[in-house]
PDB file of N, CA, C and O in Angstrom:
ATOM      1  N   GLU A 137       0.680  -1.187   0.100  1.00 89.00           N
ATOM      2  CA  GLU A 137       0.029  -0.070  -0.014  1.00 89.00           C
ATOM      3  C   GLU A 137       1.107   1.323   0.028  1.00 89.00           C
ATOM      4  O   GLU A 137       1.816   1.323   0.752  1.00 89.00           O
ATOM      5  N   VAL A 138       0.798   2.042  -0.640  1.00 94.00           N
ATOM      6  CA  VAL A 138       1.322   3.279  -0.901  1.00 94.00           C
ATOM      7  C   VAL A 138       1.611   4.138   0.199  1.00 94.00           C
ATOM      8  O   VAL A 138       2.817   4.558   0.809  1.00 94.00           O
ATOM      9  N   VAL A 139       0.342   4.487   1.080  1.00 96.00           N
ATOM     10  CA  VAL A 139       0.463   5.012   2.280  1.00 96.00           C
ATOM     11  C   VAL A 139       1.283   4.787   3.061  1.00 96.00           C
ATOM     12  O   VAL A 139       2.301   4.955   4.147  1.00 96.00           O
ATOM     13  N   GLY A 140       1.236   2.827   3.184  1.00 96.00           N
ATOM     14  CA  GLY A 140       1.961   2.167   4.131  1.00 96.00           C
ATOM     15  C   GLY A 140       3.604   2.271   3.788  1.00 96.00           C
ATOM     16  O   GLY A 140       3.976   2.545   5.145  1.00 96.00           O
ATOM     17  N   LEU A 141       4.034   2.580   2.572  1.00 97.00           N
ATOM     18  CA  LEU A 141       5.193   2.815   2.036  1.00 97.00           C
ATOM     19  C   LEU A 141       5.999   3.616   2.754  1.00 97.00           C
ATOM     20  O   LEU A 141       6.970   4.529   2.904  1.00 97.00           O
ATOM     21  N   ALA A 142       5.193   5.056   2.731  1.00 98.00           N
ATOM     22  CA  ALA A 142       5.279   6.320   3.016  1.00 98.00           C
ATOM     23  C   ALA A 142       5.827   6.320   4.471  1.00 98.00           C
ATOM     24  O   ALA A 142       6.407   7.014   5.406  1.00 98.00           O
ATOM     25  N   ARG A 143       4.436   6.251   5.158  1.00 97.00           N
ATOM     26  CA  ARG A 143       4.764   5.660   6.887  1.00 97.00           C
ATOM     27  C   ARG A 143       6.069   4.895   7.024  1.00 97.00           C
ATOM     28  O   ARG A 143       6.807   5.425   8.150  1.00 97.00           O
ATOM     29  N   ARG A 144       6.585   4.002   6.165  1.00 97.00           N
ATOM     30  CA  ARG A 144       7.711   3.433   6.653  1.00 97.00           C
ATOM     31  C   ARG A 144       8.694   4.346   6.452  1.00 97.00           C
ATOM     32  O   ARG A 144       9.744   4.032   7.400  1.00 97.00           O
ATOM     33  N   LEU A 145       9.119   4.945   5.209  1.00 97.00           N
ATOM     34  CA  LEU A 145      10.062   5.566   5.252  1.00 97.00           C
ATOM     35  C   LEU A 145      10.117   6.742   6.378  1.00 97.00           C
ATOM     36  O   LEU A 145      11.164   7.045   7.036  1.00 97.00           O
ATOM     37  N   ALA A 146       9.213   7.412   6.742  1.00 97.00           N
ATOM     38  CA  ALA A 146       8.883   8.807   7.806  1.00 97.00           C
ATOM     39  C   ALA A 146       9.147   7.888   8.947  1.00 97.00           C
ATOM     40  O   ALA A 146      10.046   8.464   9.841  1.00 97.00           O
ATOM     41  N   GLY A 147       9.001   6.664   9.303  1.00 96.00           N
ATOM     42  CA  GLY A 147       9.298   5.914  10.459  1.00 96.00           C
ATOM     43  C   GLY A 147      10.567   5.632  10.929  1.00 96.00           C
ATOM     44  O   GLY A 147      11.064   5.825  11.741  1.00 96.00           O
ATOM     45  N   ARG A 148      11.331   5.422   9.734  1.00 96.00           N
ATOM     46  CA  ARG A 148      13.110   4.833   9.533  1.00 96.00           C
ATOM     47  C   ARG A 148      13.710   5.896   9.733  1.00 96.00           C
ATOM     48  O   ARG A 148      14.696   5.608   9.865  1.00 96.00           O
ATOM     49  N   LEU A 149      13.001   7.475   9.495  1.00 96.00           N
ATOM     50  CA  LEU A 149      13.750   8.485   9.389  1.00 96.00           C
ATOM     51  C   LEU A 149      13.635   9.340  10.967  1.00 96.00           C
ATOM     52  O   LEU A 149      14.256  10.343  11.127  1.00 96.00           O
ATOM     53  N   GLY A 150      12.939   8.731  11.895  1.00 94.00           N
ATOM     54  CA  GLY A 150      12.174   9.580  13.099  1.00 94.00           C
ATOM     55  C   GLY A 150      11.586  10.402  12.910  1.00 94.00           C
ATOM     56  O   GLY A 150      10.911  11.386  13.926  1.00 94.00           O
ATOM     57  N   LEU A 151      10.397  10.147  11.882  1.00 95.00           N
ATOM     58  CA  LEU A 151       9.435  11.955  11.316  1.00 95.00           C
ATOM     59  C   LEU A 151       8.224  11.304  11.813  1.00 95.00           C
ATOM     60  O   LEU A 151       7.520  10.028  11.506  1.00 95.00           O
ATOM     61  N   PRO A 152       7.343  12.140  11.905  1.00 94.00           N
ATOM     62  CA  PRO A 152       5.874  12.098  11.947  1.00 94.00           C
ATOM     63  C   PRO A 152       5.473  11.106  11.343  1.00 94.00           C
ATOM     64  O   PRO A 152       5.752  11.304   9.647  1.00 94.00           O
ATOM     65  N   GLU A 153       4.359  10.554  11.530  1.00 95.00           N
ATOM     66  CA  GLU A 153       3.913   9.674  10.469  1.00 95.00           C
ATOM     67  C   GLU A 153       2.907  10.240   9.436  1.00 95.00           C
ATOM     68  O   GLU A 153       2.065  11.505   9.852  1.00 95.00           O
ATOM     69  N   PRO A 154       3.117  10.123   8.100  1.00 96.00           N
ATOM     70  CA  PRO A 154       2.314  10.929   7.325  1.00 96.00           C
ATOM     71  C   PRO A 154       1.048  10.576   6.756  1.00 96.00           C
ATOM     72  O   PRO A 154       0.350   9.276   7.131  1.00 96.00           O
ATOM     73  N   MET A 155       0.082  11.540   6.748  1.00 94.00           N
ATOM     74  CA  MET A 155      -1.642  11.039   6.478  1.00 94.00           C
ATOM     75  C   MET A 155      -1.660  10.444   4.955  1.00 94.00           C
ATOM     76  O   MET A 155      -2.695   9.548   4.810  1.00 94.00           O
ATOM     77  N   GLY A 156      -1.111  10.987   4.056  1.00 96.00           N
ATOM     78  CA  GLY A 156      -1.049  10.300   2.590  1.00 96.00           C
ATOM     79  C   GLY A 156       0.716   9.521   2.078  1.00 96.00           C
ATOM     80  O   GLY A 156       1.252   9.107   2.730  1.00 96.00           O
ATOM     81  N   SER A 157       0.787  10.195   0.938  1.00 96.00           N
ATOM     82  CA  SER A 157       2.024   9.091   0.572  1.00 96.00           C
ATOM     83  C   SER A 157       3.411  10.508   0.349  1.00 96.00           C
ATOM     84  O   SER A 157       4.159   9.595  -0.409  1.00 96.00           O
ATOM     85  N   VAL A 158       3.060  11.322   0.877  1.00 97.00           N
ATOM     86  CA  VAL A 158       4.277  12.378   0.483  1.00 97.00           C
ATOM     87  C   VAL A 158       4.633  12.486   1.953  1.00 97.00           C
ATOM     88  O   VAL A 158       4.660  12.489   3.122  1.00 97.00           O
ATOM     89  N   VAL A 159       6.108  12.530   1.845  1.00 97.00           N
ATOM     90  CA  VAL A 159       6.781  12.639   3.358  1.00 97.00           C
ATOM     91  C   VAL A 159       7.922  13.623   2.987  1.00 97.00           C
ATOM     92  O   VAL A 159       8.803  13.746   2.237  1.00 97.00           O
ATOM     93  N   GLY A 160       7.709  14.899   3.906  1.00 96.00           N
ATOM     94  CA  GLY A 160       8.799  15.954   3.680  1.00 96.00           C
ATOM     95  C   GLY A 160      10.002  15.766   4.837  1.00 96.00           C
ATOM     96  O   GLY A 160       9.416  15.540   5.871  1.00 96.00           O
ATOM     97  N   VAL A 161      10.941  15.681   4.295  1.00 97.00           N
ATOM     98  CA  VAL A 161      12.488  15.517   5.047  1.00 97.00           C
ATOM     99  C   VAL A 161      13.124  16.590   5.088  1.00 97.00           C
ATOM    100  O   VAL A 161      13.881  17.283   4.099  1.00 97.00           O
ATOM    101  N   PRO A 162      13.027  16.868   6.336  1.00 96.00           N
ATOM    102  CA  PRO A 162      13.996  18.456   6.752  1.00 96.00           C
ATOM    103  C   PRO A 162      15.241  18.354   6.366  1.00 96.00           C
ATOM    104  O   PRO A 162      15.556  16.716   7.218  1.00 96.00           O
ATOM    105  N   VAL A 163      16.203  18.905   6.225  1.00 96.00           N
ATOM    106  CA  VAL A 163      17.578  18.633   5.639  1.00 96.00           C
ATOM    107  C   VAL A 163      18.237  20.202   5.389  1.00 96.00           C
ATOM    108  O   VAL A 163      17.617  21.404   5.598  1.00 96.00           O
ATOM    109  N   GLU A 164      19.487  20.201   5.949  1.00 93.00           N
ATOM    110  CA  GLU A 164      20.596  21.542   5.799  1.00 93.00           C
ATOM    111  C   GLU A 164      20.066  22.026   4.596  1.00 93.00           C
ATOM    112  O   GLU A 164      20.009  23.160   4.320  1.00 93.00           O
ATOM    113  N   ASP A 165      21.214  21.422   3.507  1.00 95.00           N
ATOM    114  CA  ASP A 165      20.875  21.850   2.200  1.00 95.00           C
ATOM    115  C   ASP A 165      20.174  21.053   1.204  1.00 95.00           C
ATOM    116  O   ASP A 165      20.557  20.060   0.487  1.00 95.00           O
ATOM    117  N   ALA A 166      18.989  21.013   0.820  1.00 96.00           N
ATOM    118  CA  ALA A 166      18.017  20.391  -0.033  1.00 96.00           C
ATOM    119  C   ALA A 166      18.554  20.631  -1.073  1.00 96.00           C
ATOM    120  O   ALA A 166      18.489  19.145  -1.842  1.00 96.00           O
ATOM    121  N   GLU A 167      18.798  21.199  -1.787  1.00 97.00           N
ATOM    122  CA  GLU A 167      19.587  20.965  -3.167  1.00 97.00           C
ATOM    123  C   GLU A 167      20.282  19.736  -2.869  1.00 97.00           C
ATOM    124  O   GLU A 167      20.538  18.933  -4.538  1.00 97.00           O
ATOM    125  N   ALA A 168      21.564  19.730  -2.187  1.00 96.00           N
ATOM    126  CA  ALA A 168      22.257  19.238  -2.531  1.00 96.00           C
ATOM    127  C   ALA A 168      21.807  17.963  -2.309  1.00 96.00           C
ATOM    128  O   ALA A 168      22.602  16.530  -2.827  1.00 96.00           O
ATOM    129  N   VAL A 169      21.261  17.186  -0.721  1.00 96.00           N
ATOM    130  CA  VAL A 169      20.683  16.406  -0.783  1.00 96.00           C
ATOM    131  C   VAL A 169      19.526  15.818  -2.060  1.00 96.00           C
ATOM    132  O   VAL A 169      19.679  14.777  -2.232  1.00 96.00           O
ATOM    133  N   ARG A 170      19.102  16.390  -2.591  1.00 97.00           N
ATOM    134  CA  ARG A 170      18.221  16.164  -3.927  1.00 97.00           C
ATOM    135  C   ARG A 170      19.094  15.452  -4.864  1.00 97.00           C
ATOM    136  O   ARG A 170      18.928  14.416  -5.582  1.00 97.00           O
ATOM    137  N   ALA A 171      20.278  16.099  -5.282  1.00 96.00           N
ATOM    138  CA  ALA A 171      21.248  15.623  -6.254  1.00 96.00           C
ATOM    139  C   ALA A 171      22.000  14.465  -5.508  1.00 96.00           C
ATOM    140  O   ALA A 171      22.357  13.399  -6.570  1.00 96.00           O
ATOM    141  N   GLN A 172      22.053  14.332  -4.366  1.00 94.00           N
ATOM    142  CA  GLN A 172      22.798  12.799  -4.097  1.00 94.00           C
ATOM    143  C   GLN A 172      22.030  11.727  -3.990  1.00 94.00           C
ATOM    144  O   GLN A 172      22.039  10.743  -4.329  1.00 94.00           O
ATOM    145  N   LEU A 173      20.644  12.378  -3.554  1.00 95.00           N
ATOM    146  CA  LEU A 173      19.860  10.844  -3.738  1.00 95.00           C
ATOM    147  C   LEU A 173      19.260  10.772  -5.278  1.00 95.00           C
ATOM    148  O   LEU A 173      19.502   9.822  -5.319  1.00 95.00           O
ATOM    149  N   ALA A 174      19.271  11.650  -6.331  1.00 95.00           N
ATOM    150  CA  ALA A 174      19.191  11.465  -7.435  1.00 95.00           C
ATOM    151  C   ALA A 174      20.485  10.683  -8.301  1.00 95.00           C
ATOM    152  O   ALA A 174      20.297   9.713  -8.746  1.00 95.00           O
ATOM    153  N   ALA A 175      21.758  10.804  -7.752  1.00 95.00           N
ATOM    154  CA  ALA A 175      22.789   9.653  -7.955  1.00 95.00           C
ATOM    155  C   ALA A 175      22.820   8.489  -7.704  1.00 95.00           C
ATOM    156  O   ALA A 175      23.193   7.937  -8.451  1.00 95.00           O
ATOM    157  N   VAL A 176      21.857   8.384  -6.507  1.00 92.00           N
ATOM    158  CA  VAL A 176      22.179   7.151  -6.433  1.00 92.00           C
ATOM    159  C   VAL A 176      20.233   6.188  -6.556  1.00 92.00           C
ATOM    160  O   VAL A 176      20.145   5.382  -6.187  1.00 92.00           O
ATOM    161  N   GLY A 177      19.714   6.918  -7.712  1.00 93.00           N
ATOM    162  CA  GLY A 177      18.140   6.431  -8.143  1.00 93.00           C
ATOM    163  C   GLY A 177      17.079   6.645  -7.553  1.00 93.00           C
ATOM    164  O   GLY A 177      16.028   6.500  -7.369  1.00 93.00           O
ATOM    165  N   VAL A 178      17.187   7.748  -6.661  1.00 94.00           N
ATOM    166  CA  VAL A 178      16.053   8.229  -5.645  1.00 94.00           C
ATOM    167  C   VAL A 178      15.525   9.631  -6.257  1.00 94.00           C
ATOM    168  O   VAL A 178      16.207  10.326  -5.961  1.00 94.00           O
ATOM    169  N   LYS A 179      14.501   9.525  -6.559  1.00 94.00           N
ATOM    170  CA  LYS A 179      13.424  10.818  -6.970  1.00 94.00           C
ATOM    171  C   LYS A 179      13.359  11.700  -6.204  1.00 94.00           C
ATOM    172  O   LYS A 179      12.108  10.911  -5.412  1.00 94.00           O
ATOM    173  N   ALA A 180      13.315  13.184  -5.725  1.00 96.00           N
ATOM    174  CA  ALA A 180      13.077  13.373  -4.889  1.00 96.00           C
ATOM    175  C   ALA A 180      12.863  15.295  -5.483  1.00 96.00           C
ATOM    176  O   ALA A 180      13.528  15.676  -6.416  1.00 96.00           O
ATOM    177  N   ALA A 181      12.091  16.027  -4.645  1.00 97.00           N
ATOM    178  CA  ALA A 181      11.842  17.403  -5.206  1.00 97.00           C
ATOM    179  C   ALA A 181      12.072  18.024  -4.067  1.00 97.00           C
ATOM    180  O   ALA A 181      12.219  17.642  -3.121  1.00 97.00           O
ATOM    181  N   VAL A 182      12.724  19.306  -4.180  1.00 97.00           N
ATOM    182  CA  VAL A 182      13.078  20.664  -3.333  1.00 97.00           C
ATOM    183  C   VAL A 182      11.927  21.065  -2.718  1.00 97.00           C
ATOM    184  O   VAL A 182      11.120  21.727  -3.822  1.00 97.00           O
ATOM    185  N   ARG A 183      11.674  21.413  -1.341  1.00 95.00           N
ATOM    186  CA  ARG A 183      10.465  22.301  -1.300  1.00 95.00           C
ATOM    187  C   ARG A 183      11.262  23.142   0.389  1.00 95.00           C
ATOM    188  O   ARG A 183      11.022  22.472   1.402  1.00 95.00           O
ATOM    189  N   GLY A 184      10.954  23.983   0.058  1.00 94.00           N
ATOM    190  CA  GLY A 184      11.836  24.684   1.179  1.00 94.00           C
ATOM    191  C   GLY A 184      13.117  24.362   1.621  1.00 94.00           C
ATOM    192  O   GLY A 184      13.922  23.950   0.885  1.00 94.00           O
ATOM    193  N   ASP A 185      13.724  24.241   2.955  1.00 94.00           N
ATOM    194  CA  ASP A 185      14.470  23.112   3.853  1.00 94.00           C
ATOM    195  C   ASP A 185      14.289  22.064   3.634  1.00 94.00           C
ATOM    196  O   ASP A 185      14.765  21.312   5.113  1.00 94.00           O
ATOM    197  N   SER A 186      13.260  21.355   2.587  1.00 96.00           N
ATOM    198  CA  SER A 186      13.217  19.666   3.127  1.00 96.00           C
ATOM    199  C   SER A 186      13.044  19.354   1.487  1.00 96.00           C
ATOM    200  O   SER A 186      13.355  20.097   0.272  1.00 96.00           O
ATOM    201  N   VAL A 187      13.380  18.113   1.450  1.00 97.00           N
ATOM    202  CA  VAL A 187      13.099  17.268   0.617  1.00 97.00           C
ATOM    203  C   VAL A 187      12.224  16.893   0.260  1.00 97.00           C
ATOM    204  O   VAL A 187      11.670  16.188   1.471  1.00 97.00           O
ATOM    205  N   ARG A 188      11.279  16.058  -0.645  1.00 97.00           N
ATOM    206  CA  ARG A 188       9.528  15.735  -0.827  1.00 97.00           C
ATOM    207  C   ARG A 188       9.886  14.374  -1.367  1.00 97.00           C
ATOM    208  O   ARG A 188      10.756  14.244  -2.628  1.00 97.00           O
ATOM    209  N   VAL A 189       9.951  13.344  -0.882  1.00 97.00           N
ATOM    210  CA  VAL A 189       9.613  12.026  -1.446  1.00 97.00           C
ATOM    211  C   VAL A 189       8.208  11.510  -1.331  1.00 97.00           C
ATOM    212  O   VAL A 189       7.568  11.726  -0.107  1.00 97.00           O
ATOM    213  N   SER A 190       7.685  11.160  -2.452  1.00 96.00           N
ATOM    214  CA  SER A 190       6.494  10.709  -2.863  1.00 96.00           C
ATOM    215  C   SER A 190       6.727   8.822  -3.080  1.00 96.00           C
ATOM    216  O   SER A 190       7.212   8.313  -4.026  1.00 96.00           O
ATOM    217  N   THR A 191       5.884   7.972  -2.350  1.00 95.00           N
ATOM    218  CA  THR A 191       5.682   6.925  -2.815  1.00 95.00           C
ATOM    219  C   THR A 191       4.533   6.596  -3.695  1.00 95.00           C
ATOM    220  O   THR A 191       3.481   7.194  -3.917  1.00 95.00           O
ATOM    221  N   HIS A 192       4.974   5.437  -4.468  1.00 95.00           N
ATOM    222  CA  HIS A 192       3.737   5.359  -5.554  1.00 95.00           C
ATOM    223  C   HIS A 192       3.520   3.666  -5.647  1.00 95.00           C
ATOM    224  O   HIS A 192       4.187   2.883  -5.040  1.00 95.00           O
ATOM    225  N   VAL A 193       2.678   3.618  -6.624  1.00 94.00           N
ATOM    226  CA  VAL A 193       2.116   1.999  -6.719  1.00 94.00           C
ATOM    227  C   VAL A 193       3.470   1.035  -7.241  1.00 94.00           C
ATOM    228  O   VAL A 193       3.240  -0.111  -6.537  1.00 94.00           O
ATOM    229  N   TYR A 194       4.124   1.224  -7.964  1.00 93.00           N
ATOM    230  CA  TYR A 194       5.153   1.031  -7.989  1.00 93.00           C
ATOM    231  C   TYR A 194       6.456   0.545  -6.937  1.00 93.00           C
ATOM    232  O   TYR A 194       7.480   0.053  -8.139  1.00 93.00           O
ATOM    233  N   ASN A 195       6.269   1.664  -5.891  1.00 94.00           N
ATOM    234  CA  ASN A 195       7.542   1.467  -5.501  1.00 94.00           C
ATOM    235  C   ASN A 195       7.473   0.331  -4.614  1.00 94.00           C
ATOM    236  O   ASN A 195       6.321  -0.383  -4.381  1.00 94.00           O
ATOM    237  N   THR A 196       8.708  -0.579  -4.037  1.00 95.00           N
ATOM    238  CA  THR A 196       8.901  -1.783  -3.401  1.00 95.00           C
ATOM    239  C   THR A 196       9.320  -0.907  -1.981  1.00 95.00           C
ATOM    240  O   THR A 196      10.021  -0.096  -2.050  1.00 95.00           O
ATOM    241  N   VAL A 197       9.334  -2.006  -1.057  1.00 96.00           N
ATOM    242  CA  VAL A 197       9.459  -1.986   0.151  1.00 96.00           C
ATOM    243  C   VAL A 197      11.235  -1.350   0.256  1.00 96.00           C
ATOM    244  O   VAL A 197      11.906  -0.877   1.033  1.00 96.00           O
ATOM    245  N   ASP A 198      11.869  -2.366  -0.743  1.00 95.00           N
ATOM    246  CA  ASP A 198      13.595  -2.159  -0.760  1.00 95.00           C
ATOM    247  C   ASP A 198      13.940  -0.967  -1.408  1.00 95.00           C
ATOM    248  O   ASP A 198      14.766  -0.433  -0.965  1.00 95.00           O
ATOM    249  N   GLU A 199      13.096  -0.394  -2.182  1.00 95.00           N
ATOM    250  CA  GLU A 199      13.559   1.232  -2.802  1.00 95.00           C
ATOM    251  C   GLU A 199      13.129   1.938  -1.716  1.00 95.00           C
ATOM    252  O   GLU A 199      13.933   3.012  -1.461  1.00 95.00           O
ATOM    253  N   VAL A 200      12.384   1.948  -0.955  1.00 96.00           N
ATOM    254  CA  VAL A 200      11.713   2.961   0.351  1.00 96.00           C
ATOM    255  C   VAL A 200      12.887   2.876   1.664  1.00 96.00           C
ATOM    256  O   VAL A 200      13.683   4.089   1.870  1.00 96.00           O
ATOM    257  N   ASP A 201      13.692   1.421   1.798  1.00 96.00           N
ATOM    258  CA  ASP A 201      14.438   1.278   2.401  1.00 96.00           C
ATOM    259  C   ASP A 201      15.830   2.036   1.891  1.00 96.00           C
ATOM    260  O   ASP A 201      16.799   2.886   2.641  1.00 96.00           O
ATOM    261  N   ARG A 202      16.055   1.949   0.714  1.00 94.00           N
ATOM    262  CA  ARG A 202      17.183   2.160   0.177  1.00 94.00           C
ATOM    263  C   ARG A 202      17.058   3.695   0.055  1.00 94.00           C
ATOM    264  O   ARG A 202      18.031   4.693   0.245  1.00 94.00           O
ATOM    265  N   ALA A 203      16.024   4.341   0.018  1.00 96.00           N
ATOM    266  CA  ALA A 203      15.839   5.853  -0.196  1.00 96.00           C
ATOM    267  C   ALA A 203      16.081   6.196   1.622  1.00 96.00           C
ATOM    268  O   ALA A 203      16.848   7.592   1.758  1.00 96.00           O
ATOM    269  N   SER A 204      15.403   5.774   2.563  1.00 96.00           N
ATOM    270  CA  SER A 204      15.401   6.430   4.305  1.00 96.00           C
ATOM    271  C   SER A 204      17.117   5.925   4.118  1.00 96.00           C
ATOM    272  O   SER A 204      17.576   6.537   5.000  1.00 96.00           O
ATOM    273  N   GLU A 205      17.788   5.281   3.824  1.00 96.00           N
ATOM    274  CA  GLU A 205      19.349   4.753   4.108  1.00 96.00           C
ATOM    275  C   GLU A 205      20.420   6.029   3.543  1.00 96.00           C
ATOM    276  O   GLU A 205      20.906   6.967   4.180  1.00 96.00           O
ATOM    277  N   ALA A 206      19.528   6.774   2.161  1.00 96.00           N
ATOM    278  CA  ALA A 206      20.518   7.868   1.772  1.00 96.00           C
ATOM    279  C   ALA A 206      20.191   8.985   2.340  1.00 96.00           C
ATOM    280  O   ALA A 206      20.789  10.009   2.274  1.00 96.00           O
ATOM    281  N   LEU A 207      18.703   9.053   2.923  1.00 96.00           N
ATOM    282  CA  LEU A 207      18.326  10.138   3.474  1.00 96.00           C
ATOM    283  C   LEU A 207      19.043  10.450   4.854  1.00 96.00           C
ATOM    284  O   LEU A 207      18.876  11.489   5.531  1.00 96.00           O
ATOM    285  N   MET A 208      19.293   9.284   5.838  1.00 95.00           N
ATOM    286  CA  MET A 208      19.503   9.270   7.170  1.00 95.00           C
ATOM    287  C   MET A 208      20.254   9.746   7.602  1.00 95.00           C
ATOM    288  O   MET A 208      20.239  10.970   8.507  1.00 95.00           O
ATOM    289  N   PRO A 209      21.559  10.646   7.074  1.00 95.00           N
ATOM    290  CA  PRO A 209      22.630  11.343   7.376  1.00 95.00           C
ATOM    291  C   PRO A 209      22.636  12.605   7.379  1.00 95.00           C
ATOM    292  O   PRO A 209      23.067  13.386   7.804  1.00 95.00           O
ATOM    293  N   HIS A 210      21.559  12.861   6.453  1.00 95.00           N
ATOM    294  CA  HIS A 210      20.938  14.485   6.213  1.00 95.00           C
ATOM    295  C   HIS A 210      19.432  14.635   7.286  1.00 95.00           C
ATOM    296  O   HIS A 210      19.336  16.113   6.876  1.00 95.00           O
ATOM    297  N   VAL A 211      18.873  14.141   7.503  1.00 95.00           N
ATOM    298  CA  VAL A 211      17.595  14.686   8.612  1.00 95.00           C
ATOM    299  C   VAL A 211      18.069  15.277   9.271  1.00 95.00           C
ATOM    300  O   VAL A 211      18.774  15.234  10.410  1.00 95.00           O
ATOM    301  N   ARG A 212      17.333  16.286   9.457  1.00 91.00           N
ATOM    302  CA  ARG A 212      17.175  17.537  10.597  1.00 91.00           C
ATOM    303  C   ARG A 212      16.131  16.952  11.571  1.00 91.00           C
ATOM    304  O   ARG A 212      14.960  17.856  11.158  1.00 91.00           O
ATOM    305  N   LEU A 213      16.264  16.642  12.525  1.00 79.00           N
ATOM    306  CA  LEU A 213      14.941  16.016  13.415  1.00 79.00           C
ATOM    307  C   LEU A 213      14.743  17.939  14.425  1.00 79.00           C
ATOM    308  O   LEU A 213      15.932  18.465  14.743  1.00 79.00           O
ATOM    309  N   PRO A 214      13.524  17.859  14.449  1.00 67.00           N
ATOM    310  CA  PRO A 214      13.134  19.138  15.591  1.00 67.00           C
ATOM    311  C   PRO A 214      13.822  18.914  17.419  1.00 67.00           C
ATOM    312  O   PRO A 214      13.761  17.638  17.267  1.00 67.00           O
ATOM    313  N   ALA A 215      14.166  20.068  17.522  1.00 61.00           N
ATOM    314  CA  ALA A 215      14.741  19.939  18.794  1.00 61.00           C
ATOM    315  C   ALA A 215      13.296  19.133  19.933  1.00 61.00           C
ATOM    316  O   ALA A 215      12.138  19.591  19.648  1.00 61.00           O
ATOM    317  N   ALA A 216      13.764  18.204  20.910  1.00 58.00           N
ATOM    318  CA  ALA A 216      12.568  18.184  21.860  1.00 58.00           C
ATOM    319  C   ALA A 216      12.614  19.248  22.598  1.00 58.00           C
ATOM    320  O   ALA A 216      13.494  20.152  23.068  1.00 58.00           O
ATOM    321  N   THR A 217      11.051  19.658  23.007  1.00 58.00           N
ATOM    322  CA  THR A 217      10.792  20.347  23.671  1.00 58.00           C
ATOM    323  C   THR A 217      10.569  19.852  25.401  1.00 58.00           C
ATOM    324  O   THR A 217       9.716  18.894  25.473  1.00 58.00           O
TER     325      THR A 217
END
């Protein structure tokens, strides 16, 4: 399921569970991260200080896990309050 894949991605990155198939990932240099993702075959878009990853019906769990591994070093988690 598409939303399940998005939730898997967000969960692996320590982000809040999305309501749909789009996951916004806060990063330091969104354009540089987008380029690094593209280099490993992960499509993403830049939205402000985040990269946006959308899961689709043709994505697999392995692809989502590969995307999360590529994103993990770049995730900027909000400070705990």
